[in-house]
């Protein structure tokens, strides 16, 4: 499997994009009448906002679409269908089959190319983090000195649908992400939720609570991973009413108690960042004892407990490129982690370590490498579509291609798990998304022949 990504777009992408998204004649004329310095007097925030607004204004309205003669990877019960059609009406998939007719619909000839559900971008901070080195543009964590345990903290309230990171991610075939709270002053990070990258301002589906266990979280819990369980048990006791609300030793606010109580009642998934097998074992025991729904992010040594994870029906979001002992929690890391978990019956999806928000496009590389190391191809695709959608309570809307589901679709040049392939067109809710971003616009600008003005100026 190739690990080389083509930086230029195929001619077919340019053609399809121009057909679906071409500006009106008056817009084009107006654009040619002005020369504007690209960055003169422009702050990072203003530039990001301008590009995002330009992208949003170009989004086509949902229309009836017939995508004809595609290799349709439904990621659902129908599996992969050769030479199949997908009919979209009012933003929803109406039919999947062969020889479909739709008078008046816009026809897209796929010519056998792959059509998939829009991909999951992983567990990220897209829309919460514009420039990671500029603190005023980062809203993913909270640090409070007096009472740091704040499960009620909800990062979706800071989500910016005009973020310049969104179109950069979307043109890579990614249609939704799990917006995560990151640890600040507590190993209980707070809440997040699923965001569709269609310009919507609000999350879909239930919230998820984020917890970090192991060596990373121990720094925020008295420098011992054993203390994490001590503190977690106390918070559970508070949420279940076994500790008086006015106790001087209380860890949670009233709002925090109510929030944690909802997750203890099974209303939402608790996503736990954890890697070491010993910590995963304790987590499984805790989840069984408290009867809570969990998912694991990371799980570098999860393969060691694959049967137990499968029995407990705990999905694992692996970093499929983790194969070295990056720290003492990942001594048993292996490129076969996803394949071994899958073979045991664990639902496997993917998420990246490091700068996942600005590198969400690499999620396909994770899935492709997992397939190269033994994970069945169809399960690799499911890990980018159906598994995360079902895990986080939005499987009734996204994650598969089926009648009644939102038409969140991607037409690819070739195998979508090969990073040399590109997304030709992305539709979200039946709307053709602009296949451009700040990165592609800068690329195109500086590839132009030199003119009377520097390339930093655009028409």
Short mmCIF file of C-alpha atoms in Angstrom, two decimals:
data_model
loop_
_atom_site.label_atom_id
_atom_site.label_comp_id
_atom_site.label_asym_id
_atom_site.label_seq_id
_atom_site.Cartn_x
_atom_site.Cartn_y
_atom_site.Cartn_z
CA UNK A 1 0.00 0.00 0.00
CA UNK A 2 1.41 3.33 -1.05
CA UNK A 3 2.20 5.92 1.56
CA UNK A 4 2.74 8.71 -0.99
CA UNK A 5 -0.01 11.31 -1.23
CA UNK A 6 -0.52 13.14 -4.52
CA UNK A 7 -0.51 16.89 -3.97
CA UNK A 8 -2.19 17.75 -7.28
CA UNK A 9 -5.86 17.08 -7.90
CA UNK A 10 -6.89 14.81 -10.76
CA UNK A 11 -8.52 16.43 -13.76
CA UNK A 12 -11.73 14.53 -13.03
CA UNK A 13 -11.96 16.26 -9.63
CA UNK A 14 -11.55 19.67 -11.22
CA UNK A 15 -14.19 18.84 -13.85
CA UNK A 16 -16.78 17.51 -11.42
CA UNK A 17 -16.19 20.38 -9.03
CA UNK A 18 -16.58 22.94 -11.81
CA UNK A 19 -19.86 21.38 -12.94
CA UNK A 20 -21.41 21.25 -9.48
CA UNK A 21 -19.90 24.31 -7.89
CA UNK A 22 -19.08 26.83 -10.62
CA UNK A 23 -19.85 30.46 -9.67
CA UNK A 24 -22.38 32.46 -11.60
CA UNK A 25 -21.22 34.66 -14.50
CA UNK A 26 -21.82 37.81 -12.45
CA UNK A 27 -19.78 36.46 -9.53
CA UNK A 28 -16.91 35.57 -11.83
CA UNK A 29 -17.00 39.00 -13.51
CA UNK A 30 -16.99 40.77 -10.17
CA UNK A 31 -14.08 38.67 -8.93
CA UNK A 32 -11.97 39.58 -11.99
CA UNK A 33 -12.62 43.28 -11.47
CA UNK A 34 -10.71 43.43 -8.19
CA UNK A 35 -7.14 42.84 -7.14
CA UNK A 36 -6.85 42.14 -3.42
CA UNK A 37 -3.61 41.59 -1.50
CA UNK A 38 -3.87 38.09 -0.05
CA UNK A 39 -2.57 38.78 3.44
CA UNK A 40 -2.10 42.54 3.69
CA UNK A 41 -3.32 43.73 7.07
CA UNK A 42 -5.06 40.42 7.72
CA UNK A 43 -4.89 38.66 11.07
CA UNK A 44 -4.91 34.88 11.37
CA UNK A 45 -8.43 35.01 12.77
CA UNK A 46 -9.73 37.27 10.00
CA UNK A 47 -8.12 35.16 7.30
CA UNK A 48 -9.60 31.96 8.71
CA UNK A 49 -13.04 33.55 8.92
CA UNK A 50 -12.87 34.93 5.38
CA UNK A 51 -11.92 31.60 3.85
CA UNK A 52 -14.54 29.71 5.84
CA UNK A 53 -17.29 32.16 4.88
CA UNK A 54 -16.26 31.96 1.24
CA UNK A 55 -16.50 28.18 1.38
CA UNK A 56 -19.85 28.23 3.15
CA UNK A 57 -21.35 30.64 0.62
CA UNK A 58 -20.41 28.29 -2.23
CA UNK A 59 -22.18 25.22 -0.85
CA UNK A 60 -24.84 24.04 -3.28
CA UNK A 61 -28.34 23.46 -2.02
CA UNK A 62 -29.46 19.87 -1.56
CA UNK A 63 -30.82 18.55 -4.83
CA UNK A 64 -32.04 15.29 -6.27
CA UNK A 65 -28.98 13.33 -7.35
CA UNK A 66 -28.52 10.02 -9.11
CA UNK A 67 -25.00 8.64 -8.75
CA UNK A 68 -24.86 6.01 -11.44
CA UNK A 69 -22.66 2.95 -12.04
CA UNK A 70 -20.56 3.15 -8.88
CA UNK A 71 -18.85 0.52 -6.77
CA UNK A 72 -21.00 1.24 -3.73
CA UNK A 73 -19.37 0.33 -0.43
CA UNK A 74 -22.44 0.62 1.78
CA UNK A 75 -20.56 -0.28 5.01
CA UNK A 76 -23.83 -1.88 6.02
CA UNK A 77 -25.91 -4.98 5.48
CA UNK A 78 -25.73 -4.80 1.67
CA UNK A 79 -21.95 -4.86 1.69
CA UNK A 80 -20.26 -3.83 -1.57
CA UNK A 81 -22.39 -3.51 -4.71
CA UNK A 82 -20.80 -3.43 -8.15
CA UNK A 83 -22.25 -1.27 -10.94
CA UNK A 84 -24.85 0.13 -8.57
CA UNK A 85 -26.76 3.40 -8.37
CA UNK A 86 -27.61 5.61 -5.43
CA UNK A 87 -30.59 7.94 -5.58
CA UNK A 88 -30.70 10.96 -3.27
CA UNK A 89 -33.80 13.05 -2.67
CA UNK A 90 -34.14 15.93 -0.20
CA UNK A 91 -30.73 15.19 1.28
CA UNK A 92 -31.57 11.57 2.10
CA UNK A 93 -30.68 8.32 0.36
CA UNK A 94 -33.90 7.09 -1.22
CA UNK A 95 -32.73 3.95 -3.01
CA UNK A 96 -29.63 1.82 -3.63
CA UNK A 97 -29.65 -0.64 -6.51
CA UNK A 98 -29.13 -1.16 -10.23
CA UNK A 99 -30.84 0.60 -13.10
CA UNK A 100 -32.47 3.28 -10.97
CA UNK A 101 -34.35 6.03 -12.79
CA UNK A 102 -34.86 9.56 -11.50
CA UNK A 103 -36.33 12.03 -14.00
CA UNK A 104 -35.13 15.54 -13.26
CA UNK A 105 -32.31 14.49 -10.95
CA UNK A 106 -28.74 15.59 -11.48
CA UNK A 107 -26.86 12.56 -12.80
CA UNK A 108 -23.28 11.87 -11.74
CA UNK A 109 -21.54 9.17 -13.75
CA UNK A 110 -19.26 7.25 -11.41
CA UNK A 111 -17.90 4.91 -14.11
CA UNK A 112 -17.24 2.18 -11.58
CA UNK A 113 -15.36 4.33 -9.09
CA UNK A 114 -15.82 3.74 -5.33
CA UNK A 115 -18.65 5.45 -3.48
CA UNK A 116 -18.56 5.31 0.32
CA UNK A 117 -20.25 6.94 3.28
CA UNK A 118 -18.47 10.11 4.37
CA UNK A 119 -15.61 9.14 6.68
CA UNK A 120 -15.13 9.62 10.40
CA UNK A 121 -12.27 12.03 11.15
CA UNK A 122 -11.37 10.47 14.48
CA UNK A 123 -11.46 11.92 17.97
CA UNK A 124 -10.38 15.50 17.36
CA UNK A 125 -10.62 19.14 18.31
CA UNK A 126 -11.66 20.33 14.85
CA UNK A 127 -13.49 23.62 15.30
CA UNK A 128 -12.01 24.04 18.78
CA UNK A 129 -8.40 24.50 17.75
CA UNK A 130 -7.55 26.90 14.97
CA UNK A 131 -3.83 27.45 15.59
CA UNK A 132 -2.42 25.11 18.22
CA UNK A 133 0.33 27.56 19.19
CA UNK A 134 -2.10 30.44 19.75
CA UNK A 135 -3.94 29.92 23.04
CA UNK A 136 -6.78 32.30 22.15
CA UNK A 137 -7.83 29.90 19.37
CA UNK A 138 -7.78 26.73 21.50
CA UNK A 139 -10.89 25.87 23.55
CA UNK A 140 -10.65 22.12 24.17
CA UNK A 141 -9.75 22.01 27.87
CA UNK A 142 -10.50 23.71 31.16
CA UNK A 143 -8.15 24.31 34.09
CA UNK A 144 -9.81 25.41 37.33
CA UNK A 145 -7.77 25.51 40.52
CA UNK A 146 -10.43 25.37 43.24
CA UNK A 147 -12.52 22.50 41.89
CA UNK A 148 -10.80 20.91 38.89
CA UNK A 149 -13.18 17.94 38.47
CA UNK A 150 -15.76 19.37 36.08
CA UNK A 151 -17.45 16.66 33.98
CA UNK A 152 -20.13 19.20 33.12
CA UNK A 153 -17.61 21.09 30.95
CA UNK A 154 -18.97 20.81 27.37
CA UNK A 155 -16.60 21.73 24.54
CA UNK A 156 -19.36 21.71 21.91
CA UNK A 157 -20.39 25.15 23.19
CA UNK A 158 -17.13 26.55 21.77
CA UNK A 159 -17.39 24.82 18.37
CA UNK A 160 -16.74 27.15 15.45
CA UNK A 161 -18.44 25.98 12.23
CA UNK A 162 -16.50 28.65 10.31
CA UNK A 163 -13.13 27.16 11.28
CA UNK A 164 -10.64 27.05 8.41
CA UNK A 165 -9.73 23.52 9.55
CA UNK A 166 -13.16 22.19 8.51
CA UNK A 167 -12.87 22.56 4.71
CA UNK A 168 -9.27 21.34 4.90
CA UNK A 169 -10.61 18.17 6.51
CA UNK A 170 -13.77 17.85 4.45
CA UNK A 171 -12.09 17.78 1.02
CA UNK A 172 -10.36 14.60 2.17
CA UNK A 173 -13.66 12.74 2.32
CA UNK A 174 -14.34 13.29 6.02
CA UNK A 175 -17.89 14.15 7.01
CA UNK A 176 -18.04 13.82 10.78
CA UNK A 177 -15.81 13.77 13.83
CA UNK A 178 -16.10 13.19 17.55
CA UNK A 179 -15.36 16.52 19.16
CA UNK A 180 -13.36 15.78 22.31
CA UNK A 181 -12.55 17.53 25.53
CA UNK A 182 -8.86 17.26 26.36
CA UNK A 183 -7.39 17.03 29.83
CA UNK A 184 -6.52 20.32 31.47
CA UNK A 185 -6.54 20.35 35.26
CA UNK A 186 -8.23 16.98 35.70
CA UNK A 187 -8.10 13.48 34.26
CA UNK A 188 -11.88 13.92 33.82
CA UNK A 189 -11.67 16.12 30.75
CA UNK A 190 -15.33 16.97 30.12
CA UNK A 191 -17.87 16.35 27.40
CA UNK A 192 -17.95 16.46 23.61
CA UNK A 193 -20.10 15.15 20.81
CA UNK A 194 -20.35 14.22 17.14
CA UNK A 195 -20.14 17.12 14.71
CA UNK A 196 -21.05 16.84 11.04
CA UNK A 197 -18.70 18.97 8.95
CA UNK A 198 -21.44 20.46 6.80
CA UNK A 199 -21.47 23.90 8.40
CA UNK A 200 -23.85 22.90 11.19
CA UNK A 201 -23.27 24.66 14.49
CA UNK A 202 -24.65 22.01 16.82
CA UNK A 203 -23.68 18.42 17.64
CA UNK A 204 -25.79 15.44 16.64
CA UNK A 205 -26.54 12.53 18.90
CA UNK A 206 -25.75 12.19 22.61
CA UNK A 207 -22.78 13.69 24.39
CA UNK A 208 -19.70 11.66 25.30
CA UNK A 209 -17.61 12.05 28.47
CA UNK A 210 -13.82 11.96 28.15
CA UNK A 211 -11.51 10.46 30.73
CA UNK A 212 -7.77 9.88 30.62
CA UNK A 213 -6.25 6.99 32.57
CA UNK A 214 -2.74 5.64 32.87
CA UNK A 215 0.50 7.55 33.09
CA UNK A 216 -0.83 10.63 31.26
CA UNK A 217 -3.75 11.07 33.63
CA UNK A 218 -1.72 10.16 36.71
CA UNK A 219 0.01 13.54 36.56
CA UNK A 220 -3.40 15.05 37.28
CA UNK A 221 -4.31 12.61 40.05
CA UNK A 222 -1.63 12.77 42.73
CA UNK A 223 1.02 11.26 40.40
CA UNK A 224 -0.28 7.73 40.78
CA UNK A 225 -2.57 5.77 38.50
CA UNK A 226 -3.94 4.08 41.62
CA UNK A 227 -5.17 7.50 42.80
CA UNK A 228 -7.24 7.79 39.63
CA UNK A 229 -9.43 4.91 40.74
CA UNK A 230 -9.67 6.31 44.26
CA UNK A 231 -10.87 9.67 42.95
CA UNK A 232 -13.14 8.10 40.35
CA UNK A 233 -14.80 5.94 42.99
CA UNK A 234 -15.43 9.01 45.13
CA UNK A 235 -16.97 10.88 42.21
CA UNK A 236 -19.25 7.93 41.49
CA UNK A 237 -20.29 7.89 45.16
CA UNK A 238 -21.10 11.61 44.96
CA UNK A 239 -23.08 11.22 41.73
CA UNK A 240 -25.05 8.33 43.24
CA UNK A 241 -25.85 10.40 46.33
CA UNK A 242 -23.71 8.45 48.79
CA UNK A 243 -21.65 11.55 49.69
CA UNK A 244 -23.48 14.66 50.96
CA UNK A 245 -23.49 17.53 48.47
CA UNK A 246 -22.20 19.90 51.16
CA UNK A 247 -19.30 17.67 52.18
CA UNK A 248 -16.07 19.70 52.53
CA UNK A 249 -14.33 16.89 50.68
CA UNK A 250 -16.68 16.87 47.68
CA UNK A 251 -14.98 16.74 44.30
CA UNK A 252 -17.97 17.64 42.13
CA UNK A 253 -20.25 20.63 41.77
CA UNK A 254 -24.01 20.00 41.72
CA UNK A 255 -23.91 20.28 37.93
CA UNK A 256 -21.00 17.85 37.82
CA UNK A 257 -22.91 15.33 39.93
CA UNK A 258 -25.92 15.54 37.63
CA UNK A 259 -23.73 15.15 34.53
CA UNK A 260 -21.84 12.12 35.83
CA UNK A 261 -25.10 10.57 37.04
CA UNK A 262 -26.43 10.63 33.47
CA UNK A 263 -23.46 8.62 32.19
CA UNK A 264 -23.72 6.21 35.11
CA UNK A 265 -27.32 5.66 34.05
CA UNK A 266 -26.18 4.69 30.56
CA UNK A 267 -27.09 7.97 28.85
CA UNK A 268 -23.99 8.51 26.74
CA UNK A 269 -20.66 6.86 26.18
CA UNK A 270 -17.59 7.36 28.38
CA UNK A 271 -14.51 7.51 26.15
CA UNK A 272 -11.37 6.50 28.03
CA UNK A 273 -7.90 7.28 26.73
CA UNK A 274 -5.84 4.34 27.98
CA UNK A 275 -3.09 2.10 26.58
CA UNK A 276 -1.61 -0.29 29.16
CA UNK A 277 -3.17 -3.73 29.44
CA UNK A 278 -3.19 -3.57 33.26
CA UNK A 279 -5.12 -0.30 33.17
CA UNK A 280 -7.56 -1.67 30.59
CA UNK A 281 -8.21 -4.64 32.87
CA UNK A 282 -9.07 -2.34 35.78
CA UNK A 283 -11.25 -0.25 33.46
CA UNK A 284 -13.26 -3.30 32.38
CA UNK A 285 -13.80 -4.28 35.99
CA UNK A 286 -14.91 -0.76 36.90
CA UNK A 287 -17.27 -0.50 33.91
CA UNK A 288 -18.86 -3.84 34.77
CA UNK A 289 -19.21 -2.92 38.44
CA UNK A 290 -20.79 0.45 37.69
CA UNK A 291 -22.72 -0.79 34.64
CA UNK A 292 -21.51 2.02 32.34
CA UNK A 293 -20.98 2.16 28.59
CA UNK A 294 -17.38 2.80 27.66
CA UNK A 295 -15.18 3.04 24.58
CA UNK A 296 -11.39 2.97 24.54
CA UNK A 297 -9.24 5.46 22.67
CA UNK A 298 -5.67 4.35 22.06
CA UNK A 299 -5.68 0.82 23.44
CA UNK A 300 -2.11 0.12 22.30
CA UNK A 301 -2.03 -3.05 24.39
CA UNK A 302 -5.71 -3.83 23.89
CA UNK A 303 -4.91 -6.98 21.89
CA UNK A 304 -3.75 -8.60 25.13
CA UNK A 305 -7.33 -8.42 26.44
CA UNK A 306 -9.16 -8.87 23.14
CA UNK A 307 -11.54 -11.64 24.35
CA UNK A 308 -12.54 -9.65 27.42
CA UNK A 309 -13.12 -6.50 25.35
CA UNK A 310 -15.24 -8.46 22.89
CA UNK A 311 -17.30 -10.03 25.67
CA UNK A 312 -17.90 -6.63 27.25
CA UNK A 313 -18.78 -5.15 23.83
CA UNK A 314 -16.28 -2.32 24.23
CA UNK A 315 -15.27 -0.65 20.94
CA UNK A 316 -11.62 0.36 20.60
CA UNK A 317 -10.36 3.35 18.62
CA UNK A 318 -6.79 2.39 17.83
CA UNK A 319 -3.84 4.30 16.49
CA UNK A 320 -2.94 1.71 13.85
CA UNK A 321 0.54 3.23 13.38
CA UNK A 322 1.55 2.66 17.02
CA UNK A 323 4.13 -0.13 16.85
CA UNK A 324 6.93 1.13 19.10
CA UNK A 325 7.05 1.57 22.90
CA UNK A 326 6.57 5.34 22.83
CA UNK A 327 6.22 5.19 26.63
CA UNK A 328 5.93 2.60 29.38
CA UNK A 329 2.19 2.28 28.75
CA UNK A 330 2.81 1.01 25.21
CA UNK A 331 5.51 -1.62 25.59
CA UNK A 332 3.28 -4.16 23.83
CA UNK A 333 2.30 -1.93 20.87
CA UNK A 334 2.02 -3.74 17.54
CA UNK A 335 0.85 -2.96 14.02
CA UNK A 336 -1.38 -6.04 14.28
CA UNK A 337 -3.41 -4.56 17.16
CA UNK A 338 -6.47 -3.77 15.03
CA UNK A 339 -6.41 -7.14 13.28
CA UNK A 340 -6.10 -9.10 16.54
CA UNK A 341 -8.90 -7.14 18.18
CA UNK A 342 -11.12 -7.57 15.14
CA UNK A 343 -10.45 -11.30 14.96
CA UNK A 344 -11.63 -11.63 18.56
CA UNK A 345 -14.89 -9.86 17.76
CA UNK A 346 -14.06 -6.34 19.01
CA UNK A 347 -15.54 -3.39 17.10
CA UNK A 348 -12.51 -1.49 15.84
CA UNK A 349 -12.27 2.11 14.70
CA UNK A 350 -9.43 4.58 14.47
CA UNK A 351 -8.10 7.72 16.08
CA UNK A 352 -4.74 9.42 15.97
CA UNK A 353 -2.27 10.43 18.62
CA UNK A 354 -0.61 13.81 18.26
CA UNK A 355 -2.13 16.64 16.24
CA UNK A 356 -5.25 14.77 15.15
CA UNK A 357 -7.24 17.89 14.28
CA UNK A 358 -4.90 19.31 11.67
CA UNK A 359 -4.01 15.85 10.36
CA UNK A 360 -7.45 14.29 10.26
CA UNK A 361 -6.83 13.33 6.62
CA UNK A 362 -4.35 10.72 7.87
CA UNK A 363 -7.15 8.65 9.36
CA UNK A 364 -7.30 6.78 6.04
CA UNK A 365 -3.63 5.96 6.38
CA UNK A 366 -4.31 4.39 9.77
CA UNK A 367 -7.06 2.23 8.33
CA UNK A 368 -4.96 1.29 5.31
CA UNK A 369 -2.04 0.24 7.45
CA UNK A 370 -4.33 -1.81 9.68
CA UNK A 371 -5.57 -3.60 6.54
CA UNK A 372 -1.98 -4.12 5.40
CA UNK A 373 -1.34 -5.81 8.75
CA UNK A 374 -4.22 -8.26 8.70
CA UNK A 375 -7.47 -6.34 9.23
CA UNK A 376 -10.06 -7.31 6.58
CA UNK A 377 -10.67 -4.47 4.10
CA UNK A 378 -14.41 -4.28 4.80
CA UNK A 379 -13.71 -4.00 8.53
CA UNK A 380 -11.22 -1.23 7.84
CA UNK A 381 -13.93 0.66 5.98
CA UNK A 382 -16.42 -0.02 8.78
CA UNK A 383 -13.92 1.48 11.22
CA UNK A 384 -14.09 4.74 9.28
CA UNK A 385 -17.86 4.77 8.93
CA UNK A 386 -20.34 2.45 10.62
CA UNK A 387 -18.45 1.59 13.84
CA UNK A 388 -17.91 5.18 15.07
CA UNK A 389 -21.42 6.20 14.01
CA UNK A 390 -23.01 3.36 15.96
CA UNK A 391 -20.67 3.77 18.94
CA UNK A 392 -21.61 7.40 19.43
CA UNK A 393 -25.33 7.11 18.80
CA UNK A 394 -25.66 8.53 15.28
CA UNK A 395 -25.78 5.29 13.30
CA UNK A 396 -29.40 5.96 12.40
CA UNK A 397 -28.28 8.99 10.39
CA UNK A 398 -24.73 8.49 9.13
CA UNK A 399 -22.08 5.81 8.72
CA UNK A 400 -23.74 3.63 6.07
CA UNK A 401 -25.34 4.02 2.66
CA UNK A 402 -28.93 2.88 3.01
CA UNK A 403 -32.43 4.22 2.31
CA UNK A 404 -33.45 6.72 4.96
CA UNK A 405 -29.90 7.69 5.93
CA UNK A 406 -28.48 11.15 5.33
CA UNK A 407 -26.77 11.38 1.96
CA UNK A 408 -23.28 11.89 3.39
CA UNK A 409 -21.34 10.37 0.50
CA UNK A 410 -17.89 10.45 -1.09
CA UNK A 411 -16.92 9.53 -4.65
CA UNK A 412 -13.27 8.43 -4.82
CA UNK A 413 -10.75 8.14 -7.63
CA UNK A 414 -9.78 4.63 -6.46
CA UNK A 415 -9.41 2.54 -3.28
CA UNK A 416 -10.22 5.00 -0.45
CA UNK A 417 -7.91 3.17 1.97
CA UNK A 418 -4.95 3.87 -0.32
CA UNK A 419 -3.62 7.35 0.37
CA UNK A 420 -2.72 7.87 -3.29
CA UNK A 421 -6.48 8.05 -3.98
CA UNK A 422 -8.40 11.28 -3.58
CA UNK A 423 -11.98 12.32 -2.96
CA UNK A 424 -13.53 13.55 -6.20
CA UNK A 425 -16.68 14.88 -4.59
CA UNK A 426 -18.15 15.00 -1.10
CA UNK A 427 -21.88 15.34 -0.50
CA UNK A 428 -23.21 16.06 2.99
CA UNK A 429 -26.94 15.85 3.37
CA UNK A 430 -27.15 15.72 -0.42
CA UNK A 431 -25.31 19.01 -0.83
CA UNK A 432 -22.19 19.06 -2.94
CA UNK A 433 -19.45 20.42 -0.73
CA UNK A 434 -16.87 22.82 -2.21
CA UNK A 435 -13.82 20.73 -3.05
CA UNK A 436 -11.46 23.46 -2.02
CA UNK A 437 -9.89 24.79 1.14
CA UNK A 438 -7.38 27.40 2.17
CA UNK A 439 -4.64 24.93 1.31
CA UNK A 440 -5.88 24.19 -2.21
CA UNK A 441 -6.47 27.88 -2.88
CA UNK A 442 -2.94 28.76 -1.81
CA UNK A 443 -1.60 25.92 -3.93
CA UNK A 444 -3.49 27.10 -7.00
CA UNK A 445 -2.46 30.71 -6.45
CA UNK A 446 1.23 29.99 -6.31
CA UNK A 447 1.12 27.54 -9.22
CA UNK A 448 -0.13 30.30 -11.50
CA UNK A 449 2.31 31.82 -14.01
CA UNK A 450 3.94 35.02 -12.85
CA UNK A 451 1.96 38.12 -13.79
CA UNK A 452 2.25 41.88 -13.42
CA UNK A 453 1.62 41.56 -9.67
CA UNK A 454 3.14 39.14 -7.13
CA UNK A 455 1.33 35.85 -6.59
CA UNK A 456 0.34 37.03 -3.12
CA UNK A 457 -2.27 39.11 -4.94
CA UNK A 458 -5.38 37.44 -6.27
CA UNK A 459 -8.07 38.54 -8.68
#
